[in-house]
mmCIF file of C-alpha atoms and ligand atoms in Angstrom:
data_model
loop_
_atom_site.group_PDB
_atom_site.id
_atom_site.type_symbol
_atom_site.label_atom_id
_atom_site.label_comp_id
_atom_site.label_asym_id
_atom_site.label_seq_id
_atom_site.Cartn_x
_atom_site.Cartn_y
_atom_site.Cartn_z
ATOM 1 C CA MET A 1 98.874 100.835 125.357
ATOM 2 C CA HIS A 2 97.808 97.238 124.740
ATOM 3 C CA CYS A 3 96.540 95.084 121.941
ATOM 4 C CA PRO A 4 92.847 95.814 121.418
ATOM 5 C CA ALA A 5 90.850 93.191 123.315
ATOM 6 C CA THR A 6 89.744 91.342 120.216
ATOM 7 C CA TYR A 7 93.312 90.570 119.129
ATOM 8 C CA THR A 8 95.598 87.941 120.430
ATOM 9 C CA CYS A 9 99.267 88.794 120.976
ATOM 10 C CA PRO A 10 101.219 88.807 118.828
ATOM 11 C CA MET A 11 98.823 90.613 116.507
ATOM 12 C CA ARG A 12 99.422 89.545 112.911
ATOM 13 C CA VAL A 13 98.399 91.728 109.968
ATOM 14 C CA LEU A 14 98.647 90.996 106.259
ATOM 15 C CA ALA A 15 98.366 93.953 103.862
ATOM 16 C CA ILE A 16 98.122 94.501 100.142
ATOM 17 C CA GLU A 17 99.473 97.483 98.163
ATOM 18 C CA THR A 18 98.193 98.015 94.613
ATOM 19 C CA SER A 19 97.946 101.812 94.278
ATOM 20 C CA CYS A 20 100.092 102.156 91.158
ATOM 21 C CA ASP A 21 102.651 99.945 89.416
ATOM 22 C CA GLU A 22 103.846 97.708 92.243
ATOM 23 C CA THR A 23 101.964 94.769 93.710
ATOM 24 C CA GLY A 24 103.125 94.371 97.301
ATOM 25 C CA VAL A 25 101.995 91.977 100.022
ATOM 26 C CA ALA A 26 103.474 91.730 103.514
ATOM 27 C CA ILE A 27 102.844 90.435 107.017
ATOM 28 C CA VAL A 28 103.824 92.272 110.195
ATOM 29 C CA GLU A 29 103.501 91.145 113.802
ATOM 30 C CA ALA A 30 103.151 93.335 116.874
ATOM 31 C CA ASN A 31 103.373 92.534 120.568
ATOM 32 C CA GLY A 32 101.599 95.001 122.841
ATOM 33 C CA ASP A 33 102.748 98.497 121.984
ATOM 34 C CA GLU A 34 106.115 97.430 120.523
ATOM 35 C CA THR A 35 106.860 98.708 117.026
ATOM 36 C CA PRO A 36 105.501 96.090 114.603
ATOM 37 C CA ARG A 37 108.062 93.758 113.056
ATOM 38 C CA LEU A 38 108.168 92.761 109.397
ATOM 39 C CA VAL A 39 107.730 88.987 109.126
ATOM 40 C CA ALA A 40 107.525 88.444 105.372
ATOM 41 C CA GLN A 41 107.036 90.454 102.220
ATOM 42 C CA ALA A 42 106.807 89.956 98.472
ATOM 43 C CA LEU A 43 106.775 92.488 95.671
ATOM 44 C CA HIS A 44 106.210 92.478 91.946
ATOM 45 C CA SER A 45 107.221 95.577 90.009
ATOM 46 C CA GLN A 46 105.473 96.369 86.722
ATOM 47 C CA VAL A 47 108.261 98.699 85.611
ATOM 48 C CA GLU A 48 109.333 96.467 82.741
ATOM 49 C CA MET A 49 105.766 96.106 81.452
ATOM 50 C CA HIS A 50 105.084 99.870 81.464
ATOM 51 C CA SER A 51 108.513 100.921 80.199
ATOM 52 C CA ALA A 52 107.484 100.093 76.628
ATOM 53 C CA TYR A 53 104.893 102.907 76.923
ATOM 54 C CA GLY A 54 107.136 105.452 78.688
ATOM 55 C CA GLY A 55 104.884 105.556 81.770
ATOM 56 C CA VAL A 56 102.185 103.732 83.727
ATOM 57 C CA VAL A 57 99.185 102.523 81.677
ATOM 58 C CA PRO A 58 96.395 102.315 84.301
ATOM 59 C CA GLU A 59 94.375 99.532 82.639
ATOM 60 C CA LEU A 60 97.455 97.323 82.267
ATOM 61 C CA ALA A 61 98.404 98.061 85.876
ATOM 62 C CA SER A 62 95.020 96.819 87.181
ATOM 63 C CA ARG A 63 95.140 93.650 85.095
ATOM 64 C CA ASP A 64 98.629 92.829 86.257
ATOM 65 C CA HIS A 65 97.695 93.370 89.930
ATOM 66 C CA ILE A 66 94.890 90.812 89.420
ATOM 67 C CA ARG A 67 97.403 88.278 88.082
ATOM 68 C CA ARG A 68 99.998 88.848 90.810
ATOM 69 C CA VAL A 69 98.231 89.489 94.067
ATOM 70 C CA LEU A 70 97.122 85.996 95.140
ATOM 71 C CA PRO A 71 100.419 84.245 94.270
ATOM 72 C CA LEU A 72 102.235 86.971 96.261
ATOM 73 C CA ALA A 73 99.857 86.497 99.211
ATOM 74 C CA ARG A 74 100.496 82.738 99.122
ATOM 75 C CA ALA A 75 104.245 83.403 99.034
ATOM 76 C CA VAL A 76 104.241 85.628 102.145
ATOM 77 C CA LEU A 77 102.020 83.229 104.064
ATOM 78 C CA SER A 78 104.340 80.376 103.222
ATOM 79 C CA GLU A 79 107.484 82.400 104.058
ATOM 80 C CA SER A 80 106.053 83.468 107.406
ATOM 81 C CA GLY A 81 104.777 80.000 108.269
ATOM 82 C CA ALA A 82 101.446 81.625 109.205
ATOM 83 C CA SER A 83 98.088 80.323 108.051
ATOM 84 C CA LEU A 84 95.462 82.605 106.548
ATOM 85 C CA ALA A 85 93.197 81.805 109.506
ATOM 86 C CA SER A 86 95.841 83.004 111.980
ATOM 87 C CA LEU A 87 95.707 86.595 110.702
ATOM 88 C CA ASP A 88 94.029 89.215 112.898
ATOM 89 C CA ALA A 89 93.222 91.681 110.130
ATOM 90 C CA ILE A 90 93.820 92.384 106.457
ATOM 91 C CA GLY A 91 94.951 95.841 105.334
ATOM 92 C CA TYR A 92 94.868 97.330 101.865
ATOM 93 C CA THR A 93 95.754 100.646 100.261
ATOM 94 C CA ARG A 94 92.497 102.613 99.980
ATOM 95 C CA GLY A 95 94.101 105.623 98.274
ATOM 96 C CA PRO A 96 95.429 107.815 96.857
ATOM 97 C CA GLY A 97 96.318 106.105 93.591
ATOM 98 C CA LEU A 98 94.836 104.722 90.384
ATOM 99 C CA ALA A 99 91.163 103.831 90.939
ATOM 100 C CA GLY A 100 91.199 100.528 89.038
ATOM 101 C CA ALA A 101 94.461 99.420 90.611
ATOM 102 C CA LEU A 102 93.264 100.291 94.130
ATOM 103 C CA LEU A 103 90.041 98.342 93.581
ATOM 104 C CA VAL A 104 91.999 95.137 92.935
ATOM 105 C CA GLY A 105 93.779 95.283 96.302
ATOM 106 C CA ALA A 106 90.656 96.395 98.160
ATOM 107 C CA GLY A 107 88.521 93.645 96.603
ATOM 108 C CA VAL A 108 91.029 90.884 97.318
ATOM 109 C CA ALA A 109 91.722 92.123 100.874
ATOM 110 C CA CYS A 110 88.028 92.276 101.756
ATOM 111 C CA SER A 111 87.418 88.821 100.245
ATOM 112 C CA LEU A 112 90.273 87.294 102.245
ATOM 113 C CA ALA A 113 89.057 89.045 105.397
ATOM 114 C CA ALA A 114 85.509 87.753 104.830
ATOM 115 C CA ALA A 115 86.840 84.231 104.285
ATOM 116 C CA ILE A 116 88.475 84.174 107.735
ATOM 117 C CA GLY A 117 85.916 86.353 109.514
ATOM 118 C CA ARG A 118 88.437 89.037 110.457
ATOM 119 C CA PRO A 119 88.196 92.786 109.778
ATOM 120 C CA ALA A 120 89.537 94.511 106.677
ATOM 121 C CA PHE A 121 91.171 97.907 106.943
ATOM 122 C CA GLY A 122 91.804 100.594 104.295
ATOM 123 C CA VAL A 123 95.166 102.347 104.708
ATOM 124 C CA HIS A 124 96.341 105.730 103.398
ATOM 125 C CA HIS A 125 99.244 105.113 101.009
ATOM 126 C CA LEU A 126 101.159 108.201 102.140
ATOM 127 C CA GLU A 127 100.750 107.264 105.795
ATOM 128 C CA GLY A 128 102.454 104.005 104.818
ATOM 129 C CA HIS A 129 105.395 105.910 103.288
ATOM 130 C CA LEU A 130 105.558 108.236 106.280
ATOM 131 C CA LEU A 131 105.731 105.429 108.844
ATOM 132 C CA SER A 132 108.030 103.141 106.802
ATOM 133 C CA PRO A 133 111.218 104.312 108.635
ATOM 134 C CA PHE A 134 109.807 102.581 111.747
ATOM 135 C CA LEU A 135 110.792 99.295 110.058
ATOM 136 C CA SER A 136 114.426 100.423 109.727
ATOM 137 C CA ALA A 137 117.322 99.574 112.030
ATOM 138 C CA ASP A 138 117.323 103.223 113.177
ATOM 139 C CA PRO A 139 113.640 104.083 113.716
ATOM 140 C CA PRO A 140 112.560 107.647 114.569
ATOM 141 C CA ARG A 141 110.541 108.737 117.590
ATOM 142 C CA PHE A 142 107.509 111.032 117.485
ATOM 143 C CA PRO A 143 107.261 113.982 116.960
ATOM 144 C CA PHE A 144 109.193 114.708 113.774
ATOM 145 C CA VAL A 145 109.154 116.707 110.560
ATOM 146 C CA ALA A 146 108.464 114.515 107.530
ATOM 147 C CA LEU A 147 109.586 115.248 103.997
ATOM 148 C CA LEU A 148 107.266 113.168 101.850
ATOM 149 C CA VAL A 149 108.646 112.935 98.330
ATOM 150 C CA SER A 150 106.877 110.446 96.077
ATOM 151 C CA GLY A 151 105.892 110.429 92.418
ATOM 152 C CA GLY A 152 102.749 112.462 93.014
ATOM 153 C CA HIS A 153 103.408 114.287 96.301
ATOM 154 C CA THR A 154 105.938 116.665 97.799
ATOM 155 C CA GLN A 155 104.962 117.721 101.285
ATOM 156 C CA LEU A 156 106.492 118.813 104.562
ATOM 157 C CA LEU A 157 104.496 117.704 107.590
ATOM 158 C CA ASN A 158 104.642 118.094 111.325
ATOM 159 C CA VAL A 159 103.978 114.559 112.603
ATOM 160 C CA ALA A 160 102.871 114.437 116.250
ATOM 161 C CA ASP A 161 101.892 110.737 116.242
ATOM 162 C CA VAL A 162 100.162 108.198 113.984
ATOM 163 C CA GLY A 163 97.200 109.990 112.413
ATOM 164 C CA HIS A 164 98.209 113.466 113.616
ATOM 165 C CA TYR A 165 99.647 115.297 110.659
ATOM 166 C CA SER A 166 99.735 119.021 110.043
ATOM 167 C CA LEU A 167 100.798 120.326 106.699
ATOM 168 C CA LEU A 168 103.757 122.731 106.707
ATOM 169 C CA GLY A 169 104.314 122.933 102.953
ATOM 170 C CA ASP A 170 103.026 121.428 99.726
ATOM 171 C CA THR A 171 103.807 121.641 96.043
ATOM 172 C CA ILE A 172 101.799 124.205 94.141
ATOM 173 C CA ASP A 173 102.353 122.367 90.834
ATOM 174 C CA ASP A 174 104.600 119.362 90.048
ATOM 175 C CA ALA A 175 105.875 116.961 92.695
ATOM 176 C CA ALA A 176 109.641 116.367 93.071
ATOM 177 C CA GLY A 177 109.259 112.827 91.676
ATOM 178 C CA GLU A 178 107.351 114.251 88.732
ATOM 179 C CA ALA A 179 110.145 116.802 88.173
ATOM 180 C CA PHE A 180 112.653 113.926 88.074
ATOM 181 C CA ASP A 181 110.419 111.844 85.782
ATOM 182 C CA LYS A 182 109.530 114.656 83.349
ATOM 183 C CA SER A 183 113.113 115.936 83.134
ATOM 184 C CA ALA A 184 114.314 112.383 82.501
ATOM 185 C CA LYS A 185 111.812 112.076 79.666
ATOM 186 C CA LEU A 186 113.040 115.344 78.145
ATOM 187 C CA LEU A 187 116.561 113.902 78.272
ATOM 188 C CA GLY A 188 115.379 110.786 76.446
ATOM 189 C CA LEU A 189 115.818 108.559 79.493
ATOM 190 C CA GLY A 190 113.541 105.638 80.327
ATOM 191 C CA TYR A 191 110.808 105.224 82.901
ATOM 192 C CA PRO A 192 110.950 105.501 85.891
ATOM 193 C CA GLY A 193 112.921 108.653 85.341
ATOM 194 C CA GLY A 194 114.250 109.390 88.848
ATOM 195 C CA PRO A 195 116.793 106.573 89.117
ATOM 196 C CA ALA A 196 117.726 106.926 85.408
ATOM 197 C CA LEU A 197 118.390 110.668 85.773
ATOM 198 C CA ALA A 198 120.383 110.073 88.980
ATOM 199 C CA ARG A 199 122.554 107.501 87.159
ATOM 200 C CA LEU A 200 123.294 109.864 84.242
ATOM 201 C CA ALA A 201 123.961 112.722 86.695
ATOM 202 C CA GLU A 202 126.910 110.782 88.146
ATOM 203 C CA PHE A 203 128.854 111.602 84.970
ATOM 204 C CA GLY A 204 127.850 115.254 84.826
ATOM 205 C CA ASP A 205 128.926 118.593 86.252
ATOM 206 C CA ALA A 206 126.077 120.177 88.219
ATOM 207 C CA SER A 207 127.470 123.697 87.858
ATOM 208 C CA VAL A 208 127.163 123.820 84.052
ATOM 209 C CA PHE A 209 123.470 124.746 83.746
ATOM 210 C CA LYS A 210 121.964 127.454 85.956
ATOM 211 C CA LEU A 211 118.461 126.210 86.691
ATOM 212 C CA PRO A 212 115.729 127.993 88.685
ATOM 213 C CA ARG A 213 114.962 127.158 92.319
ATOM 214 C CA PRO A 214 111.415 128.571 92.586
ATOM 215 C CA LEU A 215 110.129 129.802 95.968
ATOM 216 C CA SER A 216 113.472 128.945 97.563
ATOM 217 C CA GLN A 217 114.131 132.403 99.008
ATOM 218 C CA ARG A 218 110.672 132.951 100.394
ATOM 219 C CA ASP A 219 109.407 132.254 103.898
ATOM 220 C CA SER A 220 106.922 129.781 102.492
ATOM 221 C CA LEU A 221 107.574 126.054 102.863
ATOM 222 C CA ASP A 222 105.681 125.370 99.620
ATOM 223 C CA PHE A 223 107.400 123.959 96.550
ATOM 224 C CA SER A 224 107.128 124.648 92.835
ATOM 225 C CA PHE A 225 108.875 122.573 90.186
ATOM 226 C CA ALA A 226 107.004 123.525 86.994
ATOM 227 C CA GLY A 227 109.440 126.353 86.137
ATOM 228 C CA LEU A 228 112.383 124.000 86.513
ATOM 229 C CA LYS A 229 110.788 121.573 84.065
ATOM 230 C CA THR A 230 110.313 124.387 81.514
ATOM 231 C CA ALA A 231 113.969 125.410 81.870
ATOM 232 C CA VAL A 232 115.097 121.791 81.439
ATOM 233 C CA ARG A 233 112.931 121.540 78.308
ATOM 234 C CA THR A 234 114.562 124.649 76.810
ATOM 235 C CA HIS A 235 118.080 123.288 77.403
ATOM 236 C CA ALA A 236 117.166 119.753 76.301
ATOM 237 C CA LEU A 237 115.779 121.078 72.991
ATOM 238 C CA ARG A 238 119.077 122.885 72.349
ATOM 239 C CA LEU A 239 120.971 119.649 72.962
ATOM 240 C CA GLU A 240 118.824 117.660 70.526
ATOM 241 C CA GLY A 241 120.806 116.396 67.565
ATOM 242 C CA SER A 242 124.119 116.696 69.411
ATOM 243 C CA ASN A 243 126.167 113.509 69.452
ATOM 244 C CA CYS A 244 128.025 114.551 72.561
ATOM 245 C CA GLU A 245 126.899 112.784 75.767
ATOM 246 C CA GLN A 246 128.598 115.173 78.214
ATOM 247 C CA PRO A 247 126.099 118.087 77.988
ATOM 248 C CA ARG A 248 123.204 115.652 78.644
ATOM 249 C CA ALA A 249 124.993 114.336 81.727
ATOM 250 C CA ASP A 250 125.680 117.936 82.829
ATOM 251 C CA LEU A 251 122.000 118.813 82.403
ATOM 252 C CA ALA A 252 120.967 115.715 84.384
ATOM 253 C CA ALA A 253 123.393 116.663 87.183
ATOM 254 C CA SER A 254 122.213 120.300 87.199
ATOM 255 C CA THR A 255 118.568 119.191 87.343
ATOM 256 C CA GLN A 256 119.171 116.793 90.213
ATOM 257 C CA GLU A 257 121.145 119.499 92.027
ATOM 258 C CA ALA A 258 118.300 122.022 91.664
ATOM 259 C CA ILE A 259 115.631 119.601 92.937
ATOM 260 C CA VAL A 260 117.759 118.386 95.855
ATOM 261 C CA ASP A 261 118.821 121.926 96.770
ATOM 262 C CA VAL A 262 115.187 123.055 97.108
ATOM 263 C CA LEU A 263 114.161 119.947 99.079
ATOM 264 C CA VAL A 264 117.064 120.340 101.519
ATOM 265 C CA ARG A 265 116.573 124.093 102.052
ATOM 266 C CA LYS A 266 112.853 123.726 102.759
ATOM 267 C CA SER A 267 113.397 120.743 105.061
ATOM 268 C CA MET A 268 115.916 122.720 107.121
ATOM 269 C CA ALA A 269 113.524 125.682 107.253
ATOM 270 C CA ALA A 270 110.781 123.319 108.497
ATOM 271 C CA LEU A 271 113.042 122.024 111.294
ATOM 272 C CA GLU A 272 113.847 125.603 112.276
ATOM 273 C CA ARG A 273 110.216 126.689 112.202
ATOM 274 C CA THR A 274 108.957 123.772 114.317
ATOM 275 C CA GLY A 275 111.972 123.567 116.637
ATOM 276 C CA LEU A 276 112.021 119.792 116.034
ATOM 277 C CA LYS A 277 115.309 117.896 115.794
ATOM 278 C CA ARG A 278 114.145 114.854 113.833
ATOM 279 C CA LEU A 279 113.516 114.654 110.104
ATOM 280 C CA VAL A 280 111.971 111.643 108.376
ATOM 281 C CA VAL A 281 112.342 111.302 104.617
ATOM 282 C CA ALA A 282 109.883 109.005 102.892
ATOM 283 C CA GLY A 283 108.673 108.172 99.382
ATOM 284 C CA GLY A 284 110.465 107.105 96.203
ATOM 285 C CA VAL A 285 112.649 110.222 95.828
ATOM 286 C CA GLY A 286 113.991 109.449 99.316
ATOM 287 C CA ALA A 287 116.097 106.772 97.585
ATOM 288 C CA ASN A 288 118.127 109.516 95.876
ATOM 289 C CA ALA A 289 121.735 109.308 97.067
ATOM 290 C CA LEU A 290 122.515 113.034 96.649
ATOM 291 C CA LEU A 291 119.416 114.000 98.654
ATOM 292 C CA ARG A 292 120.415 111.588 101.424
ATOM 293 C CA SER A 293 124.006 112.820 101.666
ATOM 294 C CA ARG A 294 123.008 116.518 101.615
ATOM 295 C CA LEU A 295 120.373 116.047 104.304
ATOM 296 C CA GLU A 296 122.866 114.120 106.414
ATOM 297 C CA VAL A 297 125.356 117.026 106.282
ATOM 298 C CA GLU A 298 122.784 119.779 106.893
ATOM 299 C CA CYS A 299 121.077 117.924 109.761
ATOM 300 C CA LYS A 300 124.426 117.289 111.442
ATOM 301 C CA LYS A 301 125.174 121.030 111.352
ATOM 302 C CA ARG A 302 121.936 121.612 113.295
ATOM 303 C CA GLN A 303 122.377 118.698 115.751
ATOM 304 C CA ALA A 304 119.320 117.129 114.130
ATOM 305 C CA ARG A 305 118.819 113.489 113.070
ATOM 306 C CA VAL A 306 117.539 112.283 109.729
ATOM 307 C CA HIS A 307 115.763 108.927 109.361
ATOM 308 C CA TYR A 308 114.956 106.987 106.198
ATOM 309 C CA PRO A 309 113.228 103.757 105.376
ATOM 310 C CA GLU A 310 115.522 100.939 104.250
ATOM 311 C CA LEU A 311 116.378 101.603 100.594
ATOM 312 C CA ALA A 312 114.165 98.723 99.433
ATOM 313 C CA LEU A 313 111.189 100.239 101.294
ATOM 314 C CA CYS A 314 111.499 103.753 99.807
ATOM 315 C CA THR A 315 109.376 102.952 96.794
ATOM 316 C CA ASP A 316 105.936 101.336 96.989
ATOM 317 C CA ASN A 317 105.662 98.087 98.944
ATOM 318 C CA GLY A 318 103.253 96.050 101.071
ATOM 319 C CA ALA A 319 105.351 96.247 104.249
ATOM 320 C CA MET A 320 104.637 99.936 104.845
ATOM 321 C CA ILE A 321 100.887 99.352 104.437
ATOM 322 C CA ALA A 322 100.897 96.425 106.882
ATOM 323 C CA LEU A 323 102.937 98.546 109.304
ATOM 324 C CA ALA A 324 100.555 101.520 109.122
ATOM 325 C CA ALA A 325 97.558 99.192 109.615
ATOM 326 C CA ALA A 326 99.164 97.558 112.655
ATOM 327 C CA MET A 327 100.258 100.880 114.221
ATOM 328 C CA ARG A 328 96.709 102.202 113.883
ATOM 329 C CA MET A 329 95.287 99.018 115.383
ATOM 330 C CA GLN A 330 97.677 99.300 118.330
ATOM 331 C CA ARG A 331 96.374 102.791 119.013
ATOM 332 C CA GLY A 332 92.742 101.750 118.563
ATOM 333 C CA ILE A 333 92.284 104.202 115.667
ATOM 334 C CA ALA A 334 91.879 101.759 112.776
ATOM 335 C CA GLN A 335 88.607 102.190 110.951
ATOM 336 C CA MET A 336 87.694 98.604 110.250
ATOM 337 C CA SER A 337 85.158 97.428 107.740
ATOM 338 C CA THR A 338 83.433 94.402 109.215
ATOM 339 C CA ASP A 339 80.669 94.117 106.604
ATOM 340 C CA TYR A 340 83.297 93.771 103.851
ATOM 341 C CA SER A 341 81.876 96.559 101.726
ATOM 342 C CA PHE A 342 84.654 98.786 100.464
ATOM 343 C CA ASP A 343 85.459 101.870 98.460
ATOM 344 C CA VAL A 344 88.689 103.437 97.257
ATOM 345 C CA LEU A 345 89.784 107.080 97.399
ATOM 346 C CA PRO A 346 91.993 107.911 94.369
ATOM 347 C CA ARG A 347 92.358 111.483 95.682
ATOM 348 C CA TRP A 348 92.702 111.516 99.433
ATOM 349 C CA PRO A 349 94.699 114.220 101.251
ATOM 350 C CA LEU A 350 96.765 112.903 104.143
ATOM 351 C CA THR A 351 95.541 115.699 106.411
ATOM 352 C CA ALA A 352 92.002 114.256 106.121
ATOM 353 C CA LEU A 353 93.247 111.635 108.618
ATOM 354 C CA THR A 354 93.944 114.353 111.190
ATOM 355 C CA GLU A 355 90.462 115.773 110.657
ATOM 356 C CA GLN A 356 88.975 112.299 111.223
ATOM 357 C CA ALA A 357 90.970 112.028 114.449
ATOM 358 C CA ALA A 358 89.712 115.425 115.617
ATOM 359 C CA ALA A 359 86.111 114.460 114.841
ATOM 360 C CA ARG A 360 86.305 111.285 116.962
HETATM 361 O O1 KG4 B 1 106.808 106.569 96.359
HETATM 362 P P1 KG4 B 1 106.900 106.080 94.968
HETATM 363 O O2 KG4 B 1 107.459 104.710 94.733
HETATM 364 O O3 KG4 B 1 105.532 106.111 94.247
HETATM 365 C C1 KG4 B 1 104.519 107.004 94.529
HETATM 366 O O4 KG4 B 1 103.826 106.796 95.557
HETATM 367 O O5 KG4 B 1 104.406 107.954 93.749
HETATM 368 O O6 KG4 B 1 107.786 107.191 94.187
HETATM 369 C C2 KG4 B 1 108.079 107.072 92.842
HETATM 370 C C3 KG4 B 1 108.926 108.265 92.458
HETATM 371 C C4 KG4 B 1 109.147 108.360 90.956
HETATM 372 O O7 KG4 B 1 108.908 109.707 90.562
HETATM 373 C C5 KG4 B 1 110.608 107.972 90.788
HETATM 374 O O8 KG4 B 1 111.199 108.546 89.642
HETATM 375 C C6 KG4 B 1 111.200 108.514 92.060
HETATM 376 O O9 KG4 B 1 110.232 108.177 93.049
HETATM 377 N N1 KG4 B 1 112.495 107.881 92.407
HETATM 378 C C7 KG4 B 1 113.672 108.563 92.436
HETATM 379 C C8 KG4 B 1 114.677 107.623 92.763
HETATM 380 N N2 KG4 B 1 114.076 106.393 92.932
HETATM 381 C C9 KG4 B 1 112.737 106.584 92.718
HETATM 382 N N3 KG4 B 1 113.939 109.866 92.212
HETATM 383 C C10 KG4 B 1 115.225 110.259 92.310
HETATM 384 N N4 KG4 B 1 116.243 109.413 92.606
HETATM 385 C C11 KG4 B 1 116.030 108.101 92.846
HETATM 386 N N5 KG4 B 1 117.047 107.293 93.140
HETATM 387 ZN ZN1 ZN B 2 104.138 105.624 96.897
#
């Protein structure tokens, strides 16, 4: 496989991520069919701004992306020593995500691309998460099972190659990240809830509260976390008014244990069902230390390997979007917009990419 004829080697791609509450910009470079290399990246998190409201306020998110995106783009260009004109393409997150926030990244990316006469390319946010372990020191090889655990998605996928994803299991209600975030809220913890709940859980005893693990005994690889949230609510209400911290820490630990237990069991079942020996964990919840250590132990028992993105690349960032854009370009499957018109897809299933591939 070689660089598409219209690109010089090394191929240099800048990409912009603005799907939710992080503005990320990054540049990757690729030589031939080598895995692209991260050259520079910059990130601004809006967590502090939204924390006053207990969650993401979409209108504020869009406005902040507008303020941040060009200074971040200047910063990565300067860090990389590359000029805008030397870029071969500009990527942006096309979806899924918040419509207004996505439009900021798409608009800026297409404008920059038009300014230098290079193509712009809309990337699937979850494909970015899924491929992000390729930037780690211990990258996976295709094919693998992917456990995609972000704020809005919990999916198990059979990944044959870039753009070839078949769904093994999905959540029928809340995502794992949502279960962390909602439980954290019920425990009076701040936003984002996942890391806050994990911190409190360190002081708790996970065996104190018996919480449900829905669908865990069935053959299905689907997930359900709504029942867990209801159980956490019931216990949290009972704890209200108590001055004692320990039961809250115990509830946090029991909640984390229940979520991790389900994720690990289903991931192992997916490895068994597919016969694959590689598991990739991607998305914000992949930063959870208990999940990582449990998967490590269970995979070892099965002579399987587990791969993660670097910790800093678990949550949203520009590097994973630039990587996904470059990997698609290397395979000649990037759908470029050369007239600089653009749209965004706030709801966009990852498996739609496989259907596109089949239709080509
Ligand atoms: O992938 P991501 O940054 O954004 C989406 O694309 O949704 O994931 C954010 C999710 C949030 O639900 C957050 O609470 C969760 O990842 N998260 C964690 C941890 N760090 C982030 N959940 C559990 N433990 C963590 N250490
Ligand atoms: Zn994400």
